[in-house]
Amino acid sequence: MRRAQAKRLPRHRDNTSILSGNAYTLELLRGSDTQCIELMRMSREAYVRLCVHFRHKLWLHDSRHVSVEEKMAMFLTIIGHNERYVVTKRRFQHSSQTIHKYFHEVLAAMMTFAREMMVPSTFNPNPDSSGAHKSLRRIFKGIVGALDGTLVHAIIPASQQTVYRGRRKGKCYQNVLGICDFNMIFTFVYAGWEGVAHDSRVLTEVMAEPSNNSPFPPPSKYYLCDAAYTNTRGFMAPYRNVRYWLGDFRCRRAMTKEEKFNHAHAKLRNVIERAYGVLNARFPILDKMAPYPFNVQKNIVIACFVVNNFIRKEKINDELFAQYEEPQMVTEQVGQEERLSLQQQDHNGVQKTYNL
């Protein structure tokens, strides 16, 4: 025993800031709301409520030296600013191993939280409920939400990059399918598909697998989707080869009945564009993912959706949601042009395979 103790080297301490991680966290809790928003991408009220909720559910516990609030602050700093462990450890004055441990502890708790925060629609929409375009929603009877895919940057091993790699700057992406209601709350998310996968293929595969618990609408109910999807039961797409995007109607109003239908359809479906806009603005890690294992990358994407949903469901005043609240706001999804070109590439390849 003495020999083993004699060989034990003294621990080298390279974090020398006088502001410990605990002191930094207390400063966030007691400081200005602006500081909390800038550093953790949410208000102090939202941060406190989130920590209280995880304590109450017993998903997170104080450890000997790190509180729940500090663990959550580490996690939100990483996904809110795409920080690496080596940077975060200086901020919180812990080792990289400690940052790694608690990041994954919070991420695992977020996966449990996801089952609570992303609940499928009841399929009984109330025309008088909150949200934009109430009059249009009365006309589109049976509408229960909007559906769309988005591309999220991914780090993929070289041997698997072909089906994930895009044409623009050679980046790799995962295709994420999302469904939201008219309050910009996501009710279903499925992450991890190859970037070149066509949106309609992703939807078909996801809906066909019972274990995904995908919310397929009953008869007379449907989601709005864009022209990348098939117009079929449960999913209403716009007229093809007719003006559709909101920007197309800025200079010239809708003239034909097909254009009028597409314009109304686009106004309603724009809710998911705005929901993605809030999400991407809050979490830059979705635009430039860190080199985690791919299953961790998928979980990080889900966690971003979950935190966003929590802020919206708790009705907490939030600058980003206020910014994207305007129904007519035209947004540009991250990688939207890339997604369309990749889908066309995949569509051509699939057609060729089927014709064989």
Short mmCIF file of C-alpha atoms in Angstrom, two decimals:
data_model
loop_
_atom_site.label_atom_id
_atom_site.label_comp_id
_atom_site.label_asym_id
_atom_site.label_seq_id
_atom_site.Cartn_x
_atom_site.Cartn_y
_atom_site.Cartn_z
CA MET A 1 0.00 0.00 0.00
CA ARG A 2 2.79 2.44 0.94
CA ARG A 3 4.65 1.58 -2.27
CA ALA A 4 1.53 2.34 -4.35
CA GLN A 5 1.06 5.65 -2.56
CA ALA A 6 4.69 6.53 -3.12
CA LYS A 7 4.30 6.04 -6.89
CA ARG A 8 1.17 8.19 -7.05
CA LEU A 9 2.05 11.47 -8.73
CA PRO A 10 0.67 14.78 -7.45
CA ARG A 11 -2.28 16.02 -9.49
CA HIS A 12 -1.37 18.87 -11.81
CA ARG A 13 -3.94 21.65 -11.61
CA ASP A 14 -4.10 23.78 -14.76
CA ASN A 15 -7.41 25.59 -14.08
CA THR A 16 -6.28 28.61 -12.10
CA SER A 17 -9.16 31.08 -12.39
CA ILE A 18 -10.37 32.51 -9.08
CA LEU A 19 -13.98 32.17 -10.38
CA SER A 20 -14.98 28.56 -9.83
CA GLY A 21 -17.68 26.79 -11.82
CA ASN A 22 -20.04 27.08 -8.88
CA ALA A 23 -19.36 30.82 -8.54
CA TYR A 24 -19.85 31.29 -12.28
CA THR A 25 -23.20 29.46 -12.11
CA LEU A 26 -24.33 31.62 -9.16
CA GLU A 27 -23.42 34.68 -11.19
CA LEU A 28 -25.71 33.45 -13.97
CA LEU A 29 -28.54 32.90 -11.49
CA ARG A 30 -28.14 36.30 -9.84
CA GLY A 31 -26.89 38.38 -12.75
CA SER A 32 -28.73 40.16 -15.54
CA ASP A 33 -31.20 38.33 -17.74
CA THR A 34 -29.30 39.49 -20.81
CA GLN A 35 -26.18 37.68 -19.63
CA CYS A 36 -28.12 34.43 -19.25
CA ILE A 37 -29.68 34.80 -22.70
CA GLU A 38 -26.32 35.47 -24.34
CA LEU A 39 -24.46 32.65 -22.60
CA MET A 40 -27.11 29.90 -22.46
CA ARG A 41 -29.51 30.95 -25.24
CA MET A 42 -32.48 31.27 -22.88
CA SER A 43 -33.75 33.62 -20.19
CA ARG A 44 -32.88 33.16 -16.54
CA GLU A 45 -36.50 32.22 -15.83
CA ALA A 46 -36.38 29.43 -18.43
CA TYR A 47 -33.02 28.21 -17.10
CA VAL A 48 -34.26 28.09 -13.49
CA ARG A 49 -37.50 26.33 -14.45
CA LEU A 50 -35.57 23.77 -16.49
CA CYS A 51 -33.26 22.95 -13.58
CA VAL A 52 -36.15 22.76 -11.12
CA HIS A 53 -38.01 20.38 -13.44
CA PHE A 54 -35.02 18.03 -13.76
CA ARG A 55 -34.56 18.07 -9.98
CA HIS A 56 -38.23 17.36 -9.35
CA LYS A 57 -38.26 14.45 -11.80
CA LEU A 58 -35.02 13.11 -10.24
CA TRP A 59 -33.37 13.02 -13.67
CA LEU A 60 -30.37 14.96 -12.34
CA HIS A 61 -28.83 15.15 -8.86
CA ASP A 62 -26.21 17.31 -7.21
CA SER A 63 -22.87 15.55 -7.14
CA ARG A 64 -20.21 16.14 -4.51
CA HIS A 65 -18.73 19.18 -6.24
CA VAL A 66 -21.17 20.02 -9.09
CA SER A 67 -24.79 21.13 -8.73
CA VAL A 68 -27.64 20.42 -11.12
CA GLU A 69 -27.58 24.08 -12.13
CA GLU A 70 -23.89 23.89 -13.04
CA LYS A 71 -24.35 20.66 -15.00
CA MET A 72 -27.17 22.23 -16.98
CA ALA A 73 -25.12 25.39 -17.57
CA MET A 74 -22.27 23.30 -18.99
CA PHE A 75 -24.62 21.46 -21.31
CA LEU A 76 -26.43 24.60 -22.55
CA THR A 77 -23.13 26.42 -23.10
CA ILE A 78 -21.88 23.58 -25.30
CA ILE A 79 -24.99 23.22 -27.48
CA GLY A 80 -25.78 26.95 -27.42
CA HIS A 81 -22.35 28.05 -28.66
CA ASN A 82 -20.94 24.82 -30.11
CA GLU A 83 -18.12 24.95 -27.57
CA ARG A 84 -15.57 22.16 -27.19
CA TYR A 85 -14.76 20.53 -23.86
CA VAL A 86 -11.37 22.25 -23.73
CA VAL A 87 -13.06 25.66 -23.80
CA THR A 88 -15.87 24.73 -21.42
CA LYS A 89 -13.44 23.36 -18.83
CA ARG A 90 -11.77 26.76 -18.56
CA ARG A 91 -15.10 28.46 -18.06
CA PHE A 92 -16.23 26.07 -15.32
CA GLN A 93 -12.79 25.20 -13.89
CA HIS A 94 -13.16 21.42 -14.21
CA SER A 95 -11.19 18.79 -16.08
CA SER A 96 -12.17 17.73 -19.61
CA GLN A 97 -13.19 14.34 -18.17
CA THR A 98 -15.60 16.04 -15.76
CA ILE A 99 -17.12 18.15 -18.55
CA HIS A 100 -17.50 15.03 -20.71
CA LYS A 101 -19.13 13.09 -17.88
CA TYR A 102 -21.75 15.68 -17.01
CA PHE A 103 -22.47 16.63 -20.62
CA HIS A 104 -23.45 13.04 -21.34
CA GLU A 105 -25.35 12.77 -18.06
CA VAL A 106 -27.53 15.75 -19.00
CA LEU A 107 -27.88 14.50 -22.59
CA ALA A 108 -29.18 11.13 -21.35
CA ALA A 109 -31.69 12.95 -19.11
CA MET A 110 -32.78 15.02 -22.13
CA MET A 111 -33.75 11.82 -23.96
CA THR A 112 -36.11 10.99 -21.10
CA PHE A 113 -37.37 14.58 -21.14
CA ALA A 114 -38.09 14.23 -24.89
CA ARG A 115 -40.88 11.72 -24.21
CA GLU A 116 -42.58 14.38 -22.10
CA MET A 117 -41.92 17.41 -24.30
CA MET A 118 -42.74 15.98 -27.74
CA VAL A 119 -46.25 14.61 -27.50
CA PRO A 120 -48.16 13.79 -30.72
CA SER A 121 -51.19 15.86 -31.62
CA THR A 122 -54.59 14.89 -30.24
CA PHE A 123 -55.94 15.33 -33.81
CA ASN A 124 -58.79 17.44 -32.43
CA PRO A 125 -57.76 20.98 -33.33
CA ASN A 126 -59.76 23.84 -31.91
CA PRO A 127 -60.20 26.70 -34.43
CA ASP A 128 -60.22 29.16 -31.53
CA SER A 129 -56.88 27.97 -30.17
CA SER A 130 -53.83 30.23 -30.20
CA GLY A 131 -51.69 30.55 -33.30
CA ALA A 132 -51.81 32.49 -36.55
CA HIS A 133 -54.27 32.39 -39.46
CA LYS A 134 -57.30 31.19 -37.51
CA SER A 135 -59.63 32.02 -40.42
CA LEU A 136 -57.56 29.96 -42.86
CA ARG A 137 -57.47 27.06 -40.43
CA ARG A 138 -61.26 27.08 -40.35
CA ILE A 139 -61.24 26.75 -44.14
CA PHE A 140 -58.68 23.93 -44.10
CA LYS A 141 -60.87 21.71 -41.94
CA GLY A 142 -59.06 18.75 -40.46
CA ILE A 143 -55.62 20.36 -40.48
CA VAL A 144 -53.58 19.34 -37.43
CA GLY A 145 -50.12 20.73 -38.14
CA ALA A 146 -47.28 21.08 -40.63
CA LEU A 147 -44.51 18.72 -41.63
CA ASP A 148 -41.09 19.25 -43.19
CA GLY A 149 -37.51 18.05 -43.21
CA THR A 150 -34.34 19.98 -42.52
CA LEU A 151 -30.63 19.30 -42.89
CA VAL A 152 -28.34 19.29 -39.86
CA HIS A 153 -24.57 19.28 -40.26
CA ALA A 154 -23.03 15.92 -39.36
CA ILE A 155 -19.52 14.52 -38.82
CA ILE A 156 -19.36 11.13 -40.56
CA PRO A 157 -16.51 8.58 -40.86
CA ALA A 158 -14.84 8.72 -44.28
CA SER A 159 -16.06 5.23 -45.22
CA GLN A 160 -19.72 6.28 -44.82
CA GLN A 161 -19.68 9.83 -46.19
CA THR A 162 -21.06 9.16 -49.68
CA VAL A 163 -24.73 9.06 -48.65
CA TYR A 164 -24.35 11.98 -46.23
CA ARG A 165 -22.16 14.30 -48.29
CA GLY A 166 -23.65 17.34 -50.00
CA ARG A 167 -22.47 19.25 -53.03
CA ARG A 168 -21.98 22.56 -51.22
CA LYS A 169 -18.48 22.72 -49.74
CA GLY A 170 -18.50 18.93 -49.43
CA LYS A 171 -20.24 18.96 -46.03
CA CYS A 172 -22.13 15.99 -44.62
CA TYR A 173 -25.69 16.25 -43.29
CA GLN A 174 -28.30 14.21 -41.51
CA ASN A 175 -31.88 14.64 -42.69
CA VAL A 176 -34.27 15.38 -39.82
CA LEU A 177 -38.05 15.01 -40.12
CA GLY A 178 -40.16 17.31 -37.94
CA ILE A 179 -43.89 17.87 -37.34
CA CYS A 180 -45.17 20.91 -35.47
CA ASP A 181 -48.51 22.40 -34.44
CA PHE A 182 -49.61 26.00 -35.04
CA ASN A 183 -47.97 27.22 -31.83
CA MET A 184 -44.51 26.31 -33.23
CA ILE A 185 -44.28 23.33 -30.85
CA PHE A 186 -42.75 20.21 -32.37
CA THR A 187 -44.92 17.15 -31.77
CA PHE A 188 -42.68 14.61 -33.51
CA VAL A 189 -39.00 14.53 -34.56
CA TYR A 190 -36.98 11.79 -36.20
CA ALA A 191 -33.24 12.36 -36.71
CA GLY A 192 -30.41 10.42 -38.29
CA TRP A 193 -31.35 9.87 -41.94
CA GLU A 194 -28.72 10.25 -44.66
CA GLY A 195 -28.51 13.75 -46.10
CA VAL A 196 -29.23 12.57 -49.66
CA ALA A 197 -32.43 10.76 -48.62
CA HIS A 198 -35.51 12.28 -50.29
CA ASP A 199 -38.03 13.79 -47.88
CA SER A 200 -40.89 11.61 -49.13
CA ARG A 201 -38.77 8.49 -48.68
CA VAL A 202 -37.89 9.47 -45.11
CA LEU A 203 -41.57 10.08 -44.30
CA THR A 204 -42.65 6.75 -45.82
CA GLU A 205 -40.00 4.77 -43.94
CA VAL A 206 -40.62 6.52 -40.62
CA MET A 207 -44.40 6.12 -40.79
CA ALA A 208 -44.12 2.45 -41.80
CA GLU A 209 -42.09 1.47 -38.71
CA PRO A 210 -44.40 0.98 -35.66
CA SER A 211 -41.55 1.36 -33.17
CA ASN A 212 -41.14 5.02 -34.19
CA ASN A 213 -44.55 5.86 -32.69
CA SER A 214 -45.10 8.22 -35.60
CA PRO A 215 -48.40 10.15 -35.36
CA PHE A 216 -50.21 9.09 -38.54
CA PRO A 217 -53.42 11.14 -38.70
CA PRO A 218 -56.83 9.42 -38.73
CA PRO A 219 -59.30 9.82 -41.64
CA SER A 220 -60.34 13.44 -42.32
CA LYS A 221 -57.23 14.76 -40.51
CA TYR A 222 -54.01 15.79 -42.25
CA TYR A 223 -50.69 17.63 -42.08
CA LEU A 224 -49.58 20.28 -44.55
CA CYS A 225 -46.36 19.52 -46.42
CA ASP A 226 -44.50 21.00 -49.37
CA ALA A 227 -44.17 19.62 -52.89
CA ALA A 228 -41.27 17.35 -51.87
CA TYR A 229 -43.89 14.99 -50.41
CA THR A 230 -46.65 12.97 -52.03
CA ASN A 231 -50.19 14.30 -51.80
CA THR A 232 -51.87 11.36 -50.10
CA ARG A 233 -54.20 10.55 -47.20
CA GLY A 234 -53.00 12.32 -44.10
CA PHE A 235 -50.64 14.65 -45.97
CA MET A 236 -51.76 17.60 -48.11
CA ALA A 237 -49.20 18.97 -50.58
CA PRO A 238 -49.66 22.05 -52.81
CA TYR A 239 -50.30 22.05 -56.56
CA ARG A 240 -47.10 21.22 -58.41
CA ASN A 241 -45.65 23.52 -61.09
CA VAL A 242 -47.65 26.43 -59.61
CA ARG A 243 -46.25 29.34 -57.59
CA TYR A 244 -46.02 28.31 -53.93
CA TRP A 245 -43.40 29.99 -51.74
CA LEU A 246 -44.51 33.12 -49.90
CA GLY A 247 -41.77 35.17 -51.51
CA ASP A 248 -43.26 34.36 -54.94
CA PHE A 249 -46.44 36.28 -54.08
CA ARG A 250 -44.79 39.50 -52.89
CA CYS A 251 -44.68 41.19 -56.30
CA ARG A 252 -47.79 39.65 -57.87
CA ARG A 253 -50.86 38.43 -56.03
CA ALA A 254 -52.41 35.02 -56.62
CA MET A 255 -54.59 34.95 -59.74
CA THR A 256 -55.85 31.43 -60.46
CA LYS A 257 -57.65 29.14 -58.04
CA GLU A 258 -54.54 26.92 -57.91
CA GLU A 259 -52.35 29.89 -56.98
CA LYS A 260 -54.85 31.05 -54.37
CA PHE A 261 -54.88 27.56 -52.87
CA ASN A 262 -51.08 27.39 -52.86
CA HIS A 263 -50.80 30.85 -51.29
CA ALA A 264 -53.17 29.91 -48.45
CA HIS A 265 -51.38 26.57 -48.05
CA ALA A 266 -47.98 28.32 -47.85
CA LYS A 267 -49.24 30.82 -45.26
CA LEU A 268 -50.31 27.98 -42.98
CA ARG A 269 -47.33 25.70 -43.61
CA ASN A 270 -44.95 28.60 -42.95
CA VAL A 271 -45.33 27.84 -39.24
CA ILE A 272 -42.83 24.99 -39.47
CA GLU A 273 -40.37 27.17 -41.41
CA ARG A 274 -40.54 29.69 -38.56
CA ALA A 275 -40.23 26.93 -35.94
CA TYR A 276 -37.05 25.69 -37.62
CA GLY A 277 -35.87 29.31 -37.80
CA VAL A 278 -36.10 29.68 -34.01
CA LEU A 279 -34.36 26.35 -33.47
CA ASN A 280 -31.44 27.10 -35.79
CA ALA A 281 -30.98 30.61 -34.41
CA ARG A 282 -30.87 29.29 -30.82
CA PHE A 283 -28.49 26.37 -31.41
CA PRO A 284 -25.62 27.03 -33.85
CA ILE A 285 -24.36 23.50 -33.20
CA LEU A 286 -26.99 22.38 -35.74
CA ASP A 287 -25.11 24.28 -38.45
CA LYS A 288 -21.65 23.05 -37.43
CA MET A 289 -21.74 19.86 -35.41
CA ALA A 290 -18.85 18.83 -33.18
CA PRO A 291 -17.11 15.47 -33.87
CA TYR A 292 -19.15 13.30 -31.51
CA PRO A 293 -20.10 9.69 -32.37
CA PHE A 294 -23.07 9.76 -34.75
CA ASN A 295 -25.57 8.40 -32.20
CA VAL A 296 -24.55 11.26 -29.87
CA GLN A 297 -25.02 13.75 -32.72
CA LYS A 298 -28.58 12.47 -33.22
CA ASN A 299 -29.31 12.82 -29.51
CA ILE A 300 -27.94 16.37 -29.49
CA VAL A 301 -30.38 17.26 -32.29
CA ILE A 302 -33.28 15.82 -30.28
CA ALA A 303 -32.13 17.70 -27.16
CA CYS A 304 -32.18 21.00 -29.10
CA PHE A 305 -35.79 20.36 -30.13
CA VAL A 306 -36.70 19.43 -26.56
CA VAL A 307 -35.25 22.58 -24.95
CA ASN A 308 -36.93 24.73 -27.62
CA ASN A 309 -40.27 23.03 -26.93
CA PHE A 310 -39.90 23.53 -23.18
CA ILE A 311 -39.46 27.28 -23.57
CA ARG A 312 -42.52 27.49 -25.82
CA LYS A 313 -44.75 25.21 -23.73
CA GLU A 314 -43.93 27.04 -20.50
CA LYS A 315 -45.09 30.30 -22.17
CA ILE A 316 -41.85 32.01 -21.16
CA ASN A 317 -41.13 35.34 -22.83
CA ASP A 318 -38.43 34.58 -25.36
CA GLU A 319 -36.74 36.96 -27.78
CA LEU A 320 -36.27 34.40 -30.53
CA PHE A 321 -39.87 33.20 -30.53
CA ALA A 322 -41.02 36.84 -30.52
CA GLN A 323 -38.80 37.51 -33.53
CA TYR A 324 -40.26 34.60 -35.52
CA GLU A 325 -43.86 35.11 -34.39
CA GLU A 326 -44.93 37.04 -37.51
CA PRO A 327 -46.90 34.57 -39.71
CA GLN A 328 -45.78 36.19 -42.98
CA MET A 329 -42.09 36.00 -42.09
CA VAL A 330 -40.10 34.37 -44.88
CA THR A 331 -37.28 32.24 -43.47
CA GLU A 332 -34.40 30.39 -45.02
CA GLN A 333 -33.84 26.99 -43.51
CA VAL A 334 -30.29 25.89 -42.85
CA GLY A 335 -29.20 24.03 -45.95
CA GLN A 336 -32.57 24.39 -47.71
CA GLU A 337 -31.08 24.77 -51.19
CA GLU A 338 -28.65 21.97 -50.45
CA ARG A 339 -31.50 19.73 -49.29
CA LEU A 340 -33.48 20.29 -52.49
CA SER A 341 -30.49 19.50 -54.72
CA LEU A 342 -29.63 16.41 -52.68
CA GLN A 343 -33.23 15.20 -52.85
CA GLN A 344 -33.27 15.60 -56.64
CA GLN A 345 -30.02 13.66 -56.82
CA ASP A 346 -31.47 10.90 -54.61
CA HIS A 347 -34.80 10.91 -56.47
CA ASN A 348 -33.05 10.30 -59.79
CA GLY A 349 -30.97 7.52 -58.32
CA VAL A 350 -34.00 5.81 -56.74
CA GLN A 351 -35.97 6.02 -59.98
CA LYS A 352 -33.12 4.42 -61.87
CA THR A 353 -32.93 1.59 -59.35
CA TYR A 354 -36.66 0.92 -59.45
CA ASN A 355 -36.70 0.88 -63.26
CA LEU A 356 -34.12 -1.89 -63.26
#
